[in-house]
Amino acid sequence: MRWIYLLLMLCISCTSESTINNESKGLSSHPYASYFYTYDTTALIYRYRDVAHGLAEQFHRVYGVEDSRGKHIVVERYAAEGRLTEALNYNLSALNVIDHMVVNGLGENEKATLYKDDLFPNKMGEKVSFASKFSGFIDSTVLLMEKDRVLKEKLSIEVLSKKTKSILIKEEASYTLINPYTEQEQQPQKLTMYYAFAQGLGLYEWYDKTKRSHFKLEEILSQDKWIKMLTR
């Protein structure tokens, strides 16, 4: 029995060492990490356009940081005019969310309370869950956001004029408005979304099941070019 215990401890040690080595090289141990954003301390701006409503745009500012918690990838989301709306901080090793920030109804950056932290499935057919609570936009209400995601299929498609591999993730989301004083809850609003990630790029497309909203990656900008675009 002792040799089994030693073998088990050796396996755990090797796995931990491999994870540390991957992180030191700016790599992730997540099996689908190649489909997520690449770790880079230079910020890149992903410009998305809603092909269902041609003038609607969204920008994602993506960059890598390293601190006492290790290396992580930050994804900040901005409205068309450059207004920050949300930020997600992903641990590089496992690609789980370690921080969720939202801009509340008062225009303040608010750190949300995380209950579940997974938005990126590890294997085909696996369901992962994310849950976060933050201030609502009506009076003193709070909003509970819950998401279940499943990795549905692998695809080969053209992204930015280049043929590449991709994965498609289905999301079932629920948004519940809660009055913290009366503990009354409004009927949850439910939404089904699909997110496609391209190998070597990250998120390149998302849409609802009727495609009334359908965002696609249009270009990747440097931060300087993005700032010039917003100040024109």
mmCIF file of C-alpha atoms in Angstrom:
data_model
loop_
_atom_site.group_PDB
_atom_site.id
_atom_site.type_symbol
_atom_site.label_atom_id
_atom_site.label_comp_id
_atom_site.label_asym_id
_atom_site.label_seq_id
_atom_site.Cartn_x
_atom_site.Cartn_y
_atom_site.Cartn_z
ATOM 1 C CA MET A 1 0.000 0.000 0.000
ATOM 2 C CA ARG A 2 2.894 2.326 0.753
ATOM 3 C CA TRP A 3 4.213 2.216 -2.822
ATOM 4 C CA ILE A 4 0.735 3.160 -4.135
ATOM 5 C CA TYR A 5 0.701 6.178 -1.816
ATOM 6 C CA LEU A 6 4.195 7.216 -2.967
ATOM 7 C CA LEU A 7 3.193 6.830 -6.619
ATOM 8 C CA LEU A 8 0.076 8.957 -6.047
ATOM 9 C CA MET A 9 2.094 11.699 -4.343
ATOM 10 C CA LEU A 10 4.629 11.623 -7.197
ATOM 11 C CA CYS A 11 1.814 12.096 -9.754
ATOM 12 C CA ILE A 12 0.388 15.036 -7.798
ATOM 13 C CA SER A 13 3.848 16.581 -7.526
ATOM 14 C CA CYS A 14 4.484 16.191 -11.274
ATOM 15 C CA THR A 15 1.108 17.724 -12.118
ATOM 16 C CA SER A 16 1.711 20.695 -9.828
ATOM 17 C CA GLU A 17 5.216 21.201 -11.250
ATOM 18 C CA SER A 18 3.834 21.056 -14.799
ATOM 19 C CA THR A 19 1.199 23.673 -13.939
ATOM 20 C CA ILE A 20 3.821 25.990 -12.429
ATOM 21 C CA ASN A 21 6.076 25.563 -15.482
ATOM 22 C CA ASN A 22 3.190 26.333 -17.829
ATOM 23 C CA GLU A 23 2.297 29.483 -15.922
ATOM 24 C CA SER A 24 5.911 30.686 -15.909
ATOM 25 C CA LYS A 25 5.930 30.371 -19.720
ATOM 26 C CA GLY A 26 2.631 32.243 -20.061
ATOM 27 C CA LEU A 27 0.775 29.005 -20.838
ATOM 28 C CA SER A 28 -2.357 27.445 -19.362
ATOM 29 C CA SER A 29 -2.947 23.857 -18.269
ATOM 30 C CA HIS A 30 -6.592 24.031 -19.459
ATOM 31 C CA PRO A 31 -7.136 21.466 -22.278
ATOM 32 C CA TYR A 32 -8.872 24.073 -24.490
ATOM 33 C CA ALA A 33 -6.579 26.980 -23.629
ATOM 34 C CA SER A 34 -5.475 27.339 -27.264
ATOM 35 C CA TYR A 35 -9.010 28.568 -28.039
ATOM 36 C CA PHE A 36 -8.931 31.227 -25.330
ATOM 37 C CA TYR A 37 -7.168 34.585 -25.441
ATOM 38 C CA THR A 38 -3.368 34.413 -25.466
ATOM 39 C CA TYR A 39 -1.526 35.686 -22.385
ATOM 40 C CA ASP A 40 0.197 38.947 -23.348
ATOM 41 C CA THR A 41 0.965 41.949 -21.144
ATOM 42 C CA THR A 42 0.405 44.262 -24.139
ATOM 43 C CA ALA A 43 -3.289 45.137 -24.321
ATOM 44 C CA LEU A 44 -5.162 44.255 -27.511
ATOM 45 C CA ILE A 45 -8.601 45.582 -28.443
ATOM 46 C CA TYR A 46 -11.101 43.209 -30.067
ATOM 47 C CA ARG A 47 -13.662 45.116 -32.103
ATOM 48 C CA TYR A 48 -16.996 43.335 -32.594
ATOM 49 C CA ARG A 49 -19.937 44.388 -34.762
ATOM 50 C CA ASP A 50 -23.538 43.216 -34.565
ATOM 51 C CA VAL A 51 -24.207 41.860 -38.055
ATOM 52 C CA ALA A 52 -27.943 41.872 -37.287
ATOM 53 C CA HIS A 53 -27.840 45.623 -36.549
ATOM 54 C CA GLY A 54 -24.884 46.980 -38.505
ATOM 55 C CA LEU A 55 -24.121 50.065 -36.388
ATOM 56 C CA ALA A 56 -23.956 48.312 -32.990
ATOM 57 C CA GLU A 57 -20.394 47.703 -31.764
ATOM 58 C CA GLN A 58 -18.651 46.342 -28.691
ATOM 59 C CA PHE A 59 -14.973 46.393 -27.721
ATOM 60 C CA HIS A 60 -13.104 43.917 -25.515
ATOM 61 C CA ARG A 61 -9.764 45.029 -24.062
ATOM 62 C CA VAL A 62 -7.653 41.939 -23.322
ATOM 63 C CA TYR A 63 -4.320 41.843 -21.468
ATOM 64 C CA GLY A 64 -2.248 39.676 -19.149
ATOM 65 C CA VAL A 65 -1.139 40.658 -15.645
ATOM 66 C CA GLU A 66 0.987 39.028 -12.961
ATOM 67 C CA ASP A 67 0.690 39.666 -9.231
ATOM 68 C CA SER A 68 0.844 37.792 -5.925
ATOM 69 C CA ARG A 69 -1.907 35.441 -7.162
ATOM 70 C CA GLY A 70 0.064 34.505 -10.280
ATOM 71 C CA LYS A 71 -0.698 35.215 -13.938
ATOM 72 C CA HIS A 72 -4.150 35.992 -15.217
ATOM 73 C CA ILE A 73 -5.949 37.306 -18.277
ATOM 74 C CA VAL A 74 -8.256 40.310 -17.906
ATOM 75 C CA VAL A 75 -11.131 40.858 -20.350
ATOM 76 C CA GLU A 76 -12.720 44.315 -20.105
ATOM 77 C CA ARG A 77 -15.911 44.997 -22.044
ATOM 78 C CA TYR A 78 -16.717 48.428 -23.450
ATOM 79 C CA ALA A 79 -19.779 49.878 -25.176
ATOM 80 C CA ALA A 80 -19.430 51.443 -28.634
ATOM 81 C CA GLU A 81 -18.585 54.896 -27.244
ATOM 82 C CA GLY A 82 -15.788 53.483 -25.076
ATOM 83 C CA ARG A 83 -17.724 53.221 -21.800
ATOM 84 C CA LEU A 84 -16.555 50.365 -19.536
ATOM 85 C CA THR A 85 -19.405 48.007 -18.591
ATOM 86 C CA GLU A 86 -17.797 44.863 -17.131
ATOM 87 C CA ALA A 87 -14.482 43.111 -16.497
ATOM 88 C CA LEU A 88 -13.666 39.437 -15.956
ATOM 89 C CA ASN A 89 -10.341 38.299 -14.527
ATOM 90 C CA TYR A 90 -9.378 34.723 -15.501
ATOM 91 C CA ASN A 91 -6.748 32.676 -13.680
ATOM 92 C CA LEU A 92 -4.272 31.644 -16.391
ATOM 93 C CA SER A 93 -3.756 28.067 -15.216
ATOM 94 C CA ALA A 94 -7.369 26.837 -15.021
ATOM 95 C CA LEU A 95 -9.142 29.716 -16.845
ATOM 96 C CA ASN A 96 -11.638 30.059 -14.013
ATOM 97 C CA VAL A 97 -12.860 33.531 -13.045
ATOM 98 C CA ILE A 98 -11.175 34.990 -9.950
ATOM 99 C CA ASP A 99 -12.739 38.474 -10.096
ATOM 100 C CA HIS A 100 -15.868 39.908 -11.674
ATOM 101 C CA MET A 101 -16.347 43.686 -11.879
ATOM 102 C CA VAL A 102 -19.454 45.467 -13.150
ATOM 103 C CA VAL A 103 -20.295 49.130 -13.589
ATOM 104 C CA ASN A 104 -23.476 49.595 -11.538
ATOM 105 C CA GLY A 105 -26.434 51.930 -12.046
ATOM 106 C CA LEU A 106 -24.552 54.767 -10.315
ATOM 107 C CA GLY A 107 -21.677 54.456 -12.769
ATOM 108 C CA GLU A 108 -19.370 53.016 -10.095
ATOM 109 C CA ASN A 109 -17.017 50.067 -10.538
ATOM 110 C CA GLU A 110 -18.356 47.346 -8.252
ATOM 111 C CA LYS A 111 -16.700 44.056 -7.328
ATOM 112 C CA ALA A 112 -19.371 41.388 -7.671
ATOM 113 C CA THR A 113 -19.831 38.508 -5.234
ATOM 114 C CA LEU A 114 -18.788 35.248 -6.907
ATOM 115 C CA TYR A 115 -20.614 32.026 -6.021
ATOM 116 C CA LYS A 116 -19.463 29.899 -8.984
ATOM 117 C CA ASP A 117 -16.481 30.712 -11.149
ATOM 118 C CA ASP A 118 -16.376 28.624 -14.327
ATOM 119 C CA LEU A 119 -17.197 29.913 -17.829
ATOM 120 C CA PHE A 120 -14.898 27.735 -19.964
ATOM 121 C CA PRO A 121 -15.642 23.973 -20.134
ATOM 122 C CA ASN A 122 -12.810 21.434 -19.851
ATOM 123 C CA LYS A 123 -14.216 18.766 -22.164
ATOM 124 C CA MET A 124 -16.868 18.078 -24.767
ATOM 125 C CA GLY A 125 -20.378 17.845 -23.289
ATOM 126 C CA GLU A 126 -19.288 19.000 -19.821
ATOM 127 C CA LYS A 127 -21.466 21.569 -18.058
ATOM 128 C CA VAL A 128 -19.756 24.309 -16.047
ATOM 129 C CA SER A 129 -21.454 26.993 -13.961
ATOM 130 C CA PHE A 130 -20.939 30.661 -13.135
ATOM 131 C CA ALA A 131 -22.915 32.715 -10.594
ATOM 132 C CA SER A 132 -22.382 36.316 -9.586
ATOM 133 C CA LYS A 133 -24.361 38.898 -7.584
ATOM 134 C CA PHE A 134 -24.108 42.677 -7.834
ATOM 135 C CA SER A 135 -26.191 45.859 -7.535
ATOM 136 C CA GLY A 136 -29.183 46.122 -9.829
ATOM 137 C CA PHE A 137 -30.176 49.164 -11.843
ATOM 138 C CA ILE A 138 -33.453 49.807 -9.979
ATOM 139 C CA ASP A 139 -33.440 51.419 -6.513
ATOM 140 C CA SER A 140 -31.616 49.159 -4.024
ATOM 141 C CA THR A 141 -32.161 45.845 -5.806
ATOM 142 C CA VAL A 142 -29.436 43.306 -6.490
ATOM 143 C CA LEU A 143 -29.078 41.167 -9.594
ATOM 144 C CA LEU A 144 -28.185 37.481 -9.447
ATOM 145 C CA MET A 145 -26.641 36.294 -12.699
ATOM 146 C CA GLU A 146 -26.364 32.524 -13.236
ATOM 147 C CA LYS A 147 -24.879 30.835 -16.293
ATOM 148 C CA ASP A 148 -24.496 27.207 -17.309
ATOM 149 C CA ARG A 149 -22.227 26.508 -20.271
ATOM 150 C CA VAL A 150 -21.657 23.351 -22.305
ATOM 151 C CA LEU A 151 -19.008 22.710 -24.954
ATOM 152 C CA LYS A 152 -21.127 21.567 -27.918
ATOM 153 C CA GLU A 153 -18.847 20.978 -30.911
ATOM 154 C CA LYS A 154 -15.621 21.671 -32.756
ATOM 155 C CA LEU A 155 -15.750 23.566 -36.043
ATOM 156 C CA SER A 156 -13.487 24.739 -38.831
ATOM 157 C CA ILE A 157 -14.372 28.211 -40.066
ATOM 158 C CA GLU A 158 -12.942 31.383 -41.547
ATOM 159 C CA VAL A 159 -12.038 34.117 -39.084
ATOM 160 C CA LEU A 160 -10.499 37.405 -40.244
ATOM 161 C CA SER A 161 -9.941 35.883 -43.712
ATOM 162 C CA LYS A 162 -8.088 32.888 -42.279
ATOM 163 C CA LYS A 163 -9.262 29.282 -41.968
ATOM 164 C CA THR A 164 -8.994 28.160 -38.350
ATOM 165 C CA LYS A 165 -10.302 25.645 -35.816
ATOM 166 C CA SER A 166 -12.949 26.756 -33.347
ATOM 167 C CA ILE A 167 -15.205 25.538 -30.561
ATOM 168 C CA LEU A 168 -18.868 26.371 -29.924
ATOM 169 C CA ILE A 169 -20.185 26.820 -26.373
ATOM 170 C CA LYS A 170 -23.896 26.931 -25.520
ATOM 171 C CA GLU A 171 -24.960 29.076 -22.570
ATOM 172 C CA GLU A 172 -28.198 28.990 -20.575
ATOM 173 C CA ALA A 173 -28.347 32.208 -18.544
ATOM 174 C CA SER A 174 -30.761 33.344 -15.827
ATOM 175 C CA TYR A 175 -31.024 36.896 -14.424
ATOM 176 C CA THR A 176 -32.991 37.383 -11.191
ATOM 177 C CA LEU A 177 -33.727 40.788 -9.630
ATOM 178 C CA ILE A 178 -33.889 40.593 -5.816
ATOM 179 C CA ASN A 179 -35.041 43.117 -3.207
ATOM 180 C CA PRO A 180 -32.568 42.571 -0.324
ATOM 181 C CA TYR A 181 -34.954 44.066 2.279
ATOM 182 C CA THR A 182 -38.125 42.145 1.443
ATOM 183 C CA GLU A 183 -36.234 39.183 -0.095
ATOM 184 C CA GLN A 184 -38.769 39.242 -2.901
ATOM 185 C CA GLU A 185 -37.548 38.002 -6.280
ATOM 186 C CA GLN A 186 -38.829 38.885 -9.716
ATOM 187 C CA GLN A 187 -39.422 36.096 -12.208
ATOM 188 C CA PRO A 188 -35.980 35.244 -13.638
ATOM 189 C CA GLN A 189 -35.269 36.327 -17.198
ATOM 190 C CA LYS A 190 -33.772 33.448 -19.157
ATOM 191 C CA LEU A 191 -31.618 33.667 -22.246
ATOM 192 C CA THR A 192 -29.869 31.129 -24.469
ATOM 193 C CA MET A 193 -26.620 32.258 -26.078
ATOM 194 C CA TYR A 194 -23.882 30.688 -28.203
ATOM 195 C CA TYR A 195 -20.198 31.650 -27.990
ATOM 196 C CA ALA A 196 -17.567 30.638 -30.559
ATOM 197 C CA PHE A 197 -13.838 30.732 -29.780
ATOM 198 C CA ALA A 198 -11.143 30.508 -32.455
ATOM 199 C CA GLN A 199 -7.807 28.784 -31.932
ATOM 200 C CA GLY A 200 -5.058 31.337 -31.320
ATOM 201 C CA LEU A 201 -7.539 34.230 -31.053
ATOM 202 C CA GLY A 202 -10.191 33.775 -28.379
ATOM 203 C CA LEU A 203 -13.823 34.859 -28.646
ATOM 204 C CA TYR A 204 -14.743 35.754 -32.231
ATOM 205 C CA GLU A 205 -18.541 35.429 -32.306
ATOM 206 C CA TRP A 206 -21.631 35.259 -30.087
ATOM 207 C CA TYR A 207 -25.375 35.293 -30.729
ATOM 208 C CA ASP A 208 -28.759 34.382 -29.269
ATOM 209 C CA LYS A 209 -30.673 31.394 -30.603
ATOM 210 C CA THR A 210 -32.752 33.518 -33.003
ATOM 211 C CA LYS A 211 -29.721 35.639 -34.020
ATOM 212 C CA ARG A 212 -31.588 38.871 -33.348
ATOM 213 C CA SER A 213 -28.279 39.879 -31.757
ATOM 214 C CA HIS A 214 -25.205 38.493 -33.524
ATOM 215 C CA PHE A 215 -21.757 39.920 -32.832
ATOM 216 C CA LYS A 216 -18.712 38.985 -34.913
ATOM 217 C CA LEU A 217 -15.046 39.912 -34.586
ATOM 218 C CA GLU A 218 -14.244 42.612 -37.138
ATOM 219 C CA GLU A 219 -10.634 43.495 -36.285
ATOM 220 C CA ILE A 220 -7.998 43.456 -33.539
ATOM 221 C CA LEU A 221 -6.535 46.861 -32.700
ATOM 222 C CA SER A 222 -3.621 48.206 -30.706
ATOM 223 C CA GLN A 223 -4.605 50.341 -27.740
ATOM 224 C CA ASP A 224 -3.196 53.489 -29.389
ATOM 225 C CA LYS A 225 -5.261 52.956 -32.529
ATOM 226 C CA TRP A 226 -8.384 52.305 -30.450
ATOM 227 C CA ILE A 227 -7.940 55.515 -28.430
ATOM 228 C CA LYS A 228 -7.491 57.506 -31.636
ATOM 229 C CA MET A 229 -10.655 55.924 -33.019
ATOM 230 C CA LEU A 230 -12.679 56.910 -29.942
ATOM 231 C CA THR A 231 -11.385 60.498 -29.879
ATOM 232 C CA ARG A 232 -11.986 61.259 -33.552
#
